[in-house]
mmCIF file of C-alpha atoms and ligand atoms in Angstrom:
data_model
loop_
_atom_site.group_PDB
_atom_site.id
_atom_site.type_symbol
_atom_site.label_atom_id
_atom_site.label_comp_id
_atom_site.label_asym_id
_atom_site.label_seq_id
_atom_site.Cartn_x
_atom_site.Cartn_y
_atom_site.Cartn_z
ATOM 1 C CA UNK A 1 12.644 90.306 146.518
ATOM 2 C CA UNK A 2 10.368 88.049 144.528
ATOM 3 C CA UNK A 3 7.045 89.576 143.617
ATOM 4 C CA UNK A 4 5.903 86.470 141.832
ATOM 5 C CA UNK A 5 6.546 87.980 138.436
ATOM 6 C CA UNK A 6 10.184 88.888 138.634
ATOM 7 C CA UNK A 7 12.549 87.889 135.839
ATOM 8 C CA UNK A 8 16.080 86.766 136.705
ATOM 9 C CA UNK A 9 18.466 87.297 133.825
ATOM 10 C CA UNK A 10 21.489 85.012 133.909
ATOM 11 C CA UNK A 11 24.520 86.097 131.924
ATOM 12 C CA UNK A 12 27.595 83.861 131.800
ATOM 13 C CA UNK A 13 30.586 86.103 131.186
ATOM 14 C CA UNK A 14 34.125 85.094 130.374
ATOM 15 C CA UNK A 15 36.601 87.891 129.600
ATOM 16 C CA UNK A 16 33.811 90.340 128.785
ATOM 17 C CA UNK A 17 35.059 93.457 130.634
ATOM 18 C CA UNK A 18 33.984 95.788 127.827
ATOM 19 C CA UNK A 19 30.555 94.230 127.457
ATOM 20 C CA UNK A 20 29.233 94.229 131.036
ATOM 21 C CA UNK A 21 28.216 97.888 131.257
ATOM 22 C CA UNK A 22 26.828 98.022 127.734
ATOM 23 C CA UNK A 23 24.852 94.802 128.080
ATOM 24 C CA UNK A 24 23.389 95.975 131.372
ATOM 25 C CA UNK A 25 22.354 99.343 129.945
ATOM 26 C CA UNK A 26 20.706 97.797 126.900
ATOM 27 C CA UNK A 27 18.734 95.304 128.956
ATOM 28 C CA UNK A 28 17.854 97.825 131.644
ATOM 29 C CA UNK A 29 16.455 100.263 129.099
ATOM 30 C CA UNK A 30 14.269 97.665 127.404
ATOM 31 C CA UNK A 31 12.931 96.130 130.601
ATOM 32 C CA UNK A 32 12.261 99.442 132.331
ATOM 33 C CA UNK A 33 10.326 100.639 129.289
ATOM 34 C CA UNK A 34 8.238 97.486 129.382
ATOM 35 C CA UNK A 35 7.721 97.585 133.165
ATOM 36 C CA UNK A 36 9.220 94.153 133.709
ATOM 37 C CA UNK A 37 10.663 93.682 137.218
ATOM 38 C CA UNK A 38 14.055 92.035 136.936
ATOM 39 C CA UNK A 39 17.396 91.184 138.457
ATOM 40 C CA UNK A 40 20.552 90.491 136.471
ATOM 41 C CA UNK A 41 23.011 87.862 137.596
ATOM 42 C CA UNK A 42 26.395 88.115 135.935
ATOM 43 C CA UNK A 43 28.395 84.947 136.398
ATOM 44 C CA UNK A 44 32.084 85.625 135.902
ATOM 45 C CA UNK A 45 33.470 82.317 134.690
ATOM 46 C CA UNK A 46 37.001 82.824 135.976
ATOM 47 C CA UNK A 47 37.815 85.708 133.652
ATOM 48 C CA UNK A 48 41.418 86.826 133.309
ATOM 49 C CA UNK A 49 40.472 90.459 132.720
ATOM 50 C CA UNK A 50 38.498 92.998 134.745
ATOM 51 C CA UNK A 51 35.102 91.394 134.188
ATOM 52 C CA UNK A 52 34.346 90.938 137.877
ATOM 53 C CA UNK A 53 35.535 94.434 138.797
ATOM 54 C CA UNK A 54 33.104 95.789 136.218
ATOM 55 C CA UNK A 55 30.317 93.643 137.670
ATOM 56 C CA UNK A 56 31.112 94.883 141.196
ATOM 57 C CA UNK A 57 31.027 98.517 140.058
ATOM 58 C CA UNK A 58 27.676 97.887 138.431
ATOM 59 C CA UNK A 59 26.235 96.190 141.505
ATOM 60 C CA UNK A 60 27.100 99.297 143.548
ATOM 61 C CA UNK A 61 25.284 101.485 141.021
ATOM 62 C CA UNK A 62 22.226 99.318 140.639
ATOM 63 C CA UNK A 63 20.455 97.190 143.229
ATOM 64 C CA UNK A 64 19.264 94.911 140.463
ATOM 65 C CA UNK A 65 22.699 93.544 139.653
ATOM 66 C CA UNK A 66 24.203 90.507 141.372
ATOM 67 C CA UNK A 67 27.579 89.021 140.620
ATOM 68 C CA UNK A 68 29.156 85.635 141.121
ATOM 69 C CA UNK A 69 32.788 84.933 140.428
ATOM 70 C CA UNK A 70 34.273 81.469 139.915
ATOM 71 C CA UNK A 71 37.650 80.487 141.276
ATOM 72 C CA UNK A 72 38.691 79.504 137.742
ATOM 73 C CA UNK A 73 37.149 78.916 134.316
ATOM 74 C CA UNK A 74 34.547 76.159 134.687
ATOM 75 C CA UNK A 75 32.777 76.643 131.357
ATOM 76 C CA UNK A 76 29.535 78.182 130.241
ATOM 77 C CA UNK A 77 27.281 75.327 131.400
ATOM 78 C CA UNK A 78 28.640 75.604 134.952
ATOM 79 C CA UNK A 79 28.096 79.366 134.848
ATOM 80 C CA UNK A 80 24.489 78.897 133.750
ATOM 81 C CA UNK A 81 23.843 76.473 136.600
ATOM 82 C CA UNK A 82 25.430 78.807 139.149
ATOM 83 C CA UNK A 83 23.082 81.499 137.860
ATOM 84 C CA UNK A 84 20.071 79.203 138.153
ATOM 85 C CA UNK A 85 21.011 78.435 141.738
ATOM 86 C CA UNK A 86 21.229 82.102 142.720
ATOM 87 C CA UNK A 87 18.199 83.282 140.764
ATOM 88 C CA UNK A 88 15.337 84.472 142.940
ATOM 89 C CA UNK A 89 12.818 85.247 140.202
ATOM 90 C CA UNK A 90 9.614 83.500 139.223
ATOM 91 C CA UNK A 91 11.245 82.854 135.875
ATOM 92 C CA UNK A 92 14.694 83.260 134.411
ATOM 93 C CA UNK A 93 16.269 84.088 131.113
ATOM 94 C CA UNK A 94 19.683 82.926 129.974
ATOM 95 C CA UNK A 95 21.562 85.041 127.474
ATOM 96 C CA UNK A 96 25.094 85.721 126.247
ATOM 97 C CA UNK A 97 27.055 88.717 127.427
ATOM 98 C CA UNK A 98 27.966 89.856 123.910
ATOM 99 C CA UNK A 99 24.407 90.847 122.881
ATOM 100 C CA UNK A 100 24.387 88.167 120.167
ATOM 101 C CA UNK A 101 21.066 87.140 121.682
ATOM 102 C CA UNK A 102 18.865 90.172 120.907
ATOM 103 C CA UNK A 103 17.569 91.704 124.182
ATOM 104 C CA UNK A 104 14.755 93.327 122.172
ATOM 105 C CA UNK A 105 13.025 89.945 122.309
ATOM 106 C CA UNK A 106 13.002 89.683 126.108
ATOM 107 C CA UNK A 107 9.609 91.434 126.539
ATOM 108 C CA UNK A 108 8.048 89.084 123.992
ATOM 109 C CA UNK A 109 9.496 86.031 125.737
ATOM 110 C CA UNK A 110 8.314 87.387 129.058
ATOM 111 C CA UNK A 111 4.798 87.898 127.727
ATOM 112 C CA UNK A 112 4.727 84.345 126.392
ATOM 113 C CA UNK A 113 5.629 83.227 129.908
ATOM 114 C CA UNK A 114 2.797 85.353 131.316
ATOM 115 C CA UNK A 115 0.444 83.637 128.870
ATOM 116 C CA UNK A 116 1.353 80.381 130.533
ATOM 117 C CA UNK A 117 4.322 78.951 128.622
ATOM 118 C CA UNK A 118 6.866 77.427 130.972
ATOM 119 C CA UNK A 119 9.791 77.178 128.571
ATOM 120 C CA UNK A 120 10.377 79.722 125.811
ATOM 121 C CA UNK A 121 13.189 78.602 123.543
ATOM 122 C CA UNK A 122 15.077 81.036 121.368
ATOM 123 C CA UNK A 123 15.649 79.310 118.038
ATOM 124 C CA UNK A 124 18.293 80.571 115.624
ATOM 125 C CA UNK A 125 16.572 81.744 112.445
ATOM 126 C CA UNK A 126 19.933 81.471 110.709
ATOM 127 C CA UNK A 127 23.321 80.480 112.015
ATOM 128 C CA UNK A 128 24.983 83.813 111.346
ATOM 129 C CA UNK A 129 28.387 84.031 109.677
ATOM 130 C CA UNK A 130 30.378 80.812 109.938
ATOM 131 C CA UNK A 131 32.938 79.180 107.718
ATOM 132 C CA UNK A 132 32.360 75.953 105.778
ATOM 133 C CA UNK A 133 34.207 73.677 108.200
ATOM 134 C CA UNK A 134 32.317 75.145 111.127
ATOM 135 C CA UNK A 135 28.966 74.686 109.364
ATOM 136 C CA UNK A 136 29.817 71.091 108.483
ATOM 137 C CA UNK A 137 30.931 70.169 112.024
ATOM 138 C CA UNK A 138 27.978 71.963 113.551
ATOM 139 C CA UNK A 139 25.592 70.058 111.271
ATOM 140 C CA UNK A 140 27.182 66.709 112.152
ATOM 141 C CA UNK A 141 27.114 67.518 115.841
ATOM 142 C CA UNK A 142 23.490 68.629 115.814
ATOM 143 C CA UNK A 143 22.221 65.691 113.786
ATOM 144 C CA UNK A 144 23.913 63.298 116.245
ATOM 145 C CA UNK A 145 22.675 65.113 119.305
ATOM 146 C CA UNK A 146 19.181 65.506 117.833
ATOM 147 C CA UNK A 147 18.993 61.778 117.321
ATOM 148 C CA UNK A 148 20.274 61.119 120.819
ATOM 149 C CA UNK A 149 17.789 63.426 122.508
ATOM 150 C CA UNK A 150 14.905 62.923 120.095
ATOM 151 C CA UNK A 151 14.616 66.724 119.942
ATOM 152 C CA UNK A 152 15.551 68.819 116.917
ATOM 153 C CA UNK A 153 18.567 70.707 118.161
ATOM 154 C CA UNK A 154 19.900 72.097 114.886
ATOM 155 C CA UNK A 155 18.701 75.611 115.639
ATOM 156 C CA UNK A 156 18.745 75.398 119.425
ATOM 157 C CA UNK A 157 20.567 78.012 121.469
ATOM 158 C CA UNK A 158 21.107 78.835 125.114
ATOM 159 C CA UNK A 159 18.828 81.863 124.767
ATOM 160 C CA UNK A 160 15.898 80.598 126.809
ATOM 161 C CA UNK A 161 13.314 81.668 129.298
ATOM 162 C CA UNK A 162 12.432 79.124 131.977
ATOM 163 C CA UNK A 163 9.642 79.060 134.508
ATOM 164 C CA UNK A 164 10.543 78.406 138.135
ATOM 165 C CA UNK A 165 9.268 74.820 137.728
ATOM 166 C CA UNK A 166 11.712 74.114 134.902
ATOM 167 C CA UNK A 167 14.528 75.834 136.827
ATOM 168 C CA UNK A 168 13.907 73.640 139.854
ATOM 169 C CA UNK A 169 13.750 70.533 137.683
ATOM 170 C CA UNK A 170 17.153 71.418 136.212
ATOM 171 C CA UNK A 171 18.661 72.164 139.593
ATOM 172 C CA UNK A 172 17.945 68.728 140.998
ATOM 173 C CA UNK A 173 19.845 67.065 138.127
ATOM 174 C CA UNK A 174 22.929 65.575 139.709
ATOM 175 C CA UNK A 175 24.974 65.544 136.492
ATOM 176 C CA UNK A 176 28.505 66.881 136.862
ATOM 177 C CA UNK A 177 28.721 67.823 133.196
ATOM 178 C CA UNK A 178 25.278 69.097 132.277
ATOM 179 C CA UNK A 179 24.443 70.099 128.700
ATOM 180 C CA UNK A 180 22.062 72.954 129.361
ATOM 181 C CA UNK A 181 20.659 73.383 125.852
ATOM 182 C CA UNK A 182 19.468 69.795 125.657
ATOM 183 C CA UNK A 183 18.541 69.317 129.323
ATOM 184 C CA UNK A 184 16.231 72.310 129.278
ATOM 185 C CA UNK A 185 14.278 70.653 126.448
ATOM 186 C CA UNK A 186 14.524 67.240 128.059
ATOM 187 C CA UNK A 187 12.725 68.410 131.235
ATOM 188 C CA UNK A 188 9.609 69.050 129.132
ATOM 189 C CA UNK A 189 6.927 71.501 130.342
ATOM 190 C CA UNK A 190 4.724 73.658 128.173
ATOM 191 C CA UNK A 191 7.145 74.895 125.560
ATOM 192 C CA UNK A 192 7.068 77.366 122.733
ATOM 193 C CA UNK A 193 9.726 78.645 120.387
ATOM 194 C CA UNK A 194 10.728 82.102 119.280
ATOM 195 C CA UNK A 195 13.018 82.507 116.257
ATOM 196 C CA UNK A 196 15.747 85.134 116.480
ATOM 197 C CA UNK A 197 18.570 86.354 114.257
ATOM 198 C CA UNK A 198 22.006 85.795 115.748
ATOM 199 C CA UNK A 199 23.642 89.214 115.999
ATOM 200 C CA UNK A 200 27.261 89.992 115.267
ATOM 201 C CA UNK A 201 29.592 90.204 118.242
ATOM 202 C CA UNK A 202 30.668 93.870 118.467
ATOM 203 C CA UNK A 203 33.234 93.741 121.240
ATOM 204 C CA UNK A 204 35.726 91.042 122.197
ATOM 205 C CA UNK A 205 36.214 87.674 120.526
ATOM 206 C CA UNK A 206 34.413 84.331 120.497
ATOM 207 C CA UNK A 207 35.774 81.998 123.189
ATOM 208 C CA UNK A 208 35.608 78.910 121.016
ATOM 209 C CA UNK A 209 38.530 77.296 119.282
ATOM 210 C CA UNK A 210 38.244 74.247 117.010
ATOM 211 C CA UNK A 211 39.633 72.102 119.799
ATOM 212 C CA UNK A 212 37.269 73.403 122.485
ATOM 213 C CA UNK A 213 34.318 72.950 120.119
ATOM 214 C CA UNK A 214 35.338 69.347 119.420
ATOM 215 C CA UNK A 215 35.668 68.641 123.124
ATOM 216 C CA UNK A 216 32.296 70.266 123.724
ATOM 217 C CA UNK A 217 30.663 68.157 120.997
ATOM 218 C CA UNK A 218 32.085 64.830 122.201
ATOM 219 C CA UNK A 219 31.268 65.613 125.818
ATOM 220 C CA UNK A 220 27.676 66.536 125.078
ATOM 221 C CA UNK A 221 26.979 63.668 122.703
ATOM 222 C CA UNK A 222 28.252 61.142 125.208
ATOM 223 C CA UNK A 223 26.413 62.778 128.086
ATOM 224 C CA UNK A 224 23.143 62.307 126.236
ATOM 225 C CA UNK A 225 23.594 59.118 124.310
ATOM 226 C CA UNK A 226 25.046 55.633 124.552
ATOM 227 C CA UNK A 227 24.856 55.299 120.757
ATOM 228 C CA UNK A 228 28.641 55.428 120.213
ATOM 229 C CA UNK A 229 28.933 52.349 122.428
ATOM 230 C CA UNK A 230 26.382 50.563 120.262
ATOM 231 C CA UNK A 231 28.580 51.518 117.337
ATOM 232 C CA UNK A 232 31.178 49.234 118.896
ATOM 233 C CA UNK A 233 28.763 46.292 118.673
ATOM 234 C CA UNK A 234 27.835 47.291 115.124
ATOM 235 C CA UNK A 235 31.495 47.286 114.105
ATOM 236 C CA UNK A 236 31.813 43.876 115.749
ATOM 237 C CA UNK A 237 28.919 42.524 113.689
ATOM 238 C CA UNK A 238 30.332 43.903 110.463
ATOM 239 C CA UNK A 239 33.724 42.351 111.197
ATOM 240 C CA UNK A 240 32.037 39.055 112.088
ATOM 241 C CA UNK A 241 30.109 39.049 108.806
ATOM 242 C CA UNK A 242 33.312 39.722 106.879
ATOM 243 C CA UNK A 243 35.122 36.985 108.777
ATOM 244 C CA UNK A 244 32.428 34.412 107.916
ATOM 245 C CA UNK A 245 32.787 35.165 104.204
ATOM 246 C CA UNK A 246 36.591 35.162 104.314
ATOM 247 C CA UNK A 247 36.531 32.025 106.466
ATOM 248 C CA UNK A 248 34.440 30.139 103.903
ATOM 249 C CA UNK A 249 36.708 31.325 101.117
ATOM 250 C CA UNK A 250 39.858 30.258 102.997
ATOM 251 C CA UNK A 251 38.463 26.818 103.822
ATOM 252 C CA UNK A 252 37.396 26.347 100.230
ATOM 253 C CA UNK A 253 40.918 27.205 99.047
ATOM 254 C CA UNK A 254 42.421 24.892 101.621
ATOM 255 C CA UNK A 255 40.355 21.917 100.524
ATOM 256 C CA UNK A 256 40.861 22.568 96.809
ATOM 257 C CA UNK A 257 44.588 22.853 97.420
ATOM 258 C CA UNK A 258 45.003 26.470 96.277
ATOM 259 C CA UNK A 259 45.802 27.976 99.710
ATOM 260 C CA UNK A 260 48.974 29.891 100.700
ATOM 261 C CA UNK A 261 48.194 33.016 98.753
ATOM 262 C CA UNK A 262 46.511 36.058 100.202
ATOM 263 C CA UNK A 263 49.315 37.737 102.105
ATOM 264 C CA UNK A 264 47.695 41.102 101.279
ATOM 265 C CA UNK A 265 44.420 39.899 102.758
ATOM 266 C CA UNK A 266 46.170 38.998 106.005
ATOM 267 C CA UNK A 267 47.885 42.370 106.279
ATOM 268 C CA UNK A 268 44.680 44.239 105.501
ATOM 269 C CA UNK A 269 42.718 42.216 108.027
ATOM 270 C CA UNK A 270 45.346 42.859 110.678
ATOM 271 C CA UNK A 271 45.160 46.582 110.043
ATOM 272 C CA UNK A 272 41.375 46.722 109.957
ATOM 273 C CA UNK A 273 40.886 44.614 113.068
ATOM 274 C CA UNK A 274 43.587 46.544 114.877
ATOM 275 C CA UNK A 275 42.076 49.923 114.142
ATOM 276 C CA UNK A 276 38.498 48.828 114.843
ATOM 277 C CA UNK A 277 39.579 47.408 118.189
ATOM 278 C CA UNK A 278 41.446 50.541 119.134
ATOM 279 C CA UNK A 279 38.624 52.867 118.130
ATOM 280 C CA UNK A 280 36.186 50.701 120.084
ATOM 281 C CA UNK A 281 38.383 50.675 123.156
ATOM 282 C CA UNK A 282 38.697 54.435 122.842
ATOM 283 C CA UNK A 283 34.925 54.874 122.792
ATOM 284 C CA UNK A 284 34.445 52.590 125.780
ATOM 285 C CA UNK A 285 37.329 54.284 127.557
ATOM 286 C CA UNK A 286 35.689 57.630 127.020
ATOM 287 C CA UNK A 287 32.498 56.455 128.697
ATOM 288 C CA UNK A 288 34.459 54.997 131.579
ATOM 289 C CA UNK A 289 36.193 58.319 132.084
ATOM 290 C CA UNK A 290 32.802 60.037 132.081
ATOM 291 C CA UNK A 291 31.571 57.590 134.731
ATOM 292 C CA UNK A 292 34.758 58.273 136.684
ATOM 293 C CA UNK A 293 34.132 62.028 136.509
ATOM 294 C CA UNK A 294 30.541 61.639 137.662
ATOM 295 C CA UNK A 295 31.410 59.279 140.475
ATOM 296 C CA UNK A 296 33.994 61.629 141.933
ATOM 297 C CA UNK A 297 31.014 63.945 142.442
ATOM 298 C CA UNK A 298 33.088 67.087 142.550
ATOM 299 C CA UNK A 299 31.104 70.319 142.572
ATOM 300 C CA UNK A 300 30.283 71.772 139.165
ATOM 301 C CA UNK A 301 31.987 75.014 140.069
ATOM 302 C CA UNK A 302 33.653 76.810 142.963
ATOM 303 C CA UNK A 303 32.565 80.322 143.832
ATOM 304 C CA UNK A 304 35.278 82.668 145.033
ATOM 305 C CA UNK A 305 33.398 85.968 145.302
ATOM 306 C CA UNK A 306 29.896 87.373 145.251
ATOM 307 C CA UNK A 307 28.496 90.860 145.061
ATOM 308 C CA UNK A 308 25.113 92.568 145.091
HETATM 309 N N1 UDP B 401 31.390 81.950 128.160
HETATM 310 C C1 UDP B 401 31.561 81.503 129.472
HETATM 311 N N2 UDP B 401 32.575 80.612 129.733
HETATM 312 C C2 UDP B 401 33.409 80.126 128.765
HETATM 313 C C3 UDP B 401 33.191 80.572 127.438
HETATM 314 C C4 UDP B 401 32.179 81.467 127.176
HETATM 315 O O1 UDP B 401 30.838 81.901 130.376
HETATM 316 O O2 UDP B 401 34.301 79.332 129.083
HETATM 317 C C5 UDP B 401 30.316 82.920 127.861
HETATM 318 C C6 UDP B 401 30.749 84.160 127.097
HETATM 319 O O3 UDP B 401 31.207 85.170 127.962
HETATM 320 C C7 UDP B 401 29.477 84.578 126.394
HETATM 321 C C8 UDP B 401 28.813 83.232 126.111
HETATM 322 O O4 UDP B 401 29.373 82.294 127.026
HETATM 323 O O5 UDP B 401 28.623 85.346 127.214
HETATM 324 C C9 UDP B 401 29.007 82.796 124.676
HETATM 325 O O6 UDP B 401 30.373 82.770 124.370
HETATM 326 P P1 UDP B 401 30.969 83.263 122.984
HETATM 327 O O7 UDP B 401 30.339 84.547 122.575
HETATM 328 O O8 UDP B 401 32.446 83.225 123.094
HETATM 329 O O9 UDP B 401 30.488 82.070 122.046
HETATM 330 P P2 UDP B 401 29.830 82.181 120.582
HETATM 331 O O10 UDP B 401 28.808 83.287 120.648
HETATM 332 O O11 UDP B 401 30.949 82.481 119.673
HETATM 333 O O12 UDP B 401 29.220 80.842 120.392
HETATM 334 MG MG1 MG B 402 28.998 85.108 121.275
#
């Protein structure tokens, strides 16, 4: 029941059976102490373990817990949007199930909201422990996506508090493959930031492999930016410039009678043009497949069960 100041906490959970109870208890303790009315929505993203059973048990114990279960794994963004759709609060908070987003900060975020901020963004004070390759790829990804969105995303996270207005603005976005972290900044509204230290994951493992991270990066860059397509034109211009110079040189040789050398040049040109063309076609093809996905207009997720 919305009292006009209720906080809906949305927690996407994928194979987190051992975290559900603990996460709930931690949050419950902090919010009860601070007299913040809340509901928690656990979104089970097609887990293969007992995550949803744990959520169901919890919803029987506590009237504040709701659960949604997907028919299969649809990804974290889909889970966040399912949570937004079911949230009844005047504001909502999105956080991970593994307590890497410190729940101790929720009261502070909530108070910022009460002061009138409509979006409170948790910003990573540091990126936590990551290896060199991960840091490098993350930096590349964030500098590209920051340029595409015009928002500094290098320290952005999904740990955010949104006012009902921002939630509604997000929910009317028809995108099939939404990138929550960027969209929630893109919608605007009165925003403030709150730095936090990324905690260590105590239980379970991170769900990201190198491959899934790469897919995630490409998907989100292309959903926010047409820049890679402009890269195709840029490559075209560079090749054109090179061809003018080589063309002049070849004609000069022809007229001075020193032609018929340059076999290496021909081979190199073939290879360069071939690879540039293929890369370009790949980029364009990727956008076409994104258009195809959007136009099919399939639902973002399918719910199989609910509780609470
Ligand atoms: N998650 C999800 N669906 C997925 C992968 C992850 O709902 O397909 C959830 C996961 O349960 C966790 C959050 O998203 O609550 C962050 O995932 P994880 O901790 O694996 O990522 P990391 O913290 O390593 O970036
Ligand atoms: Mg995590």
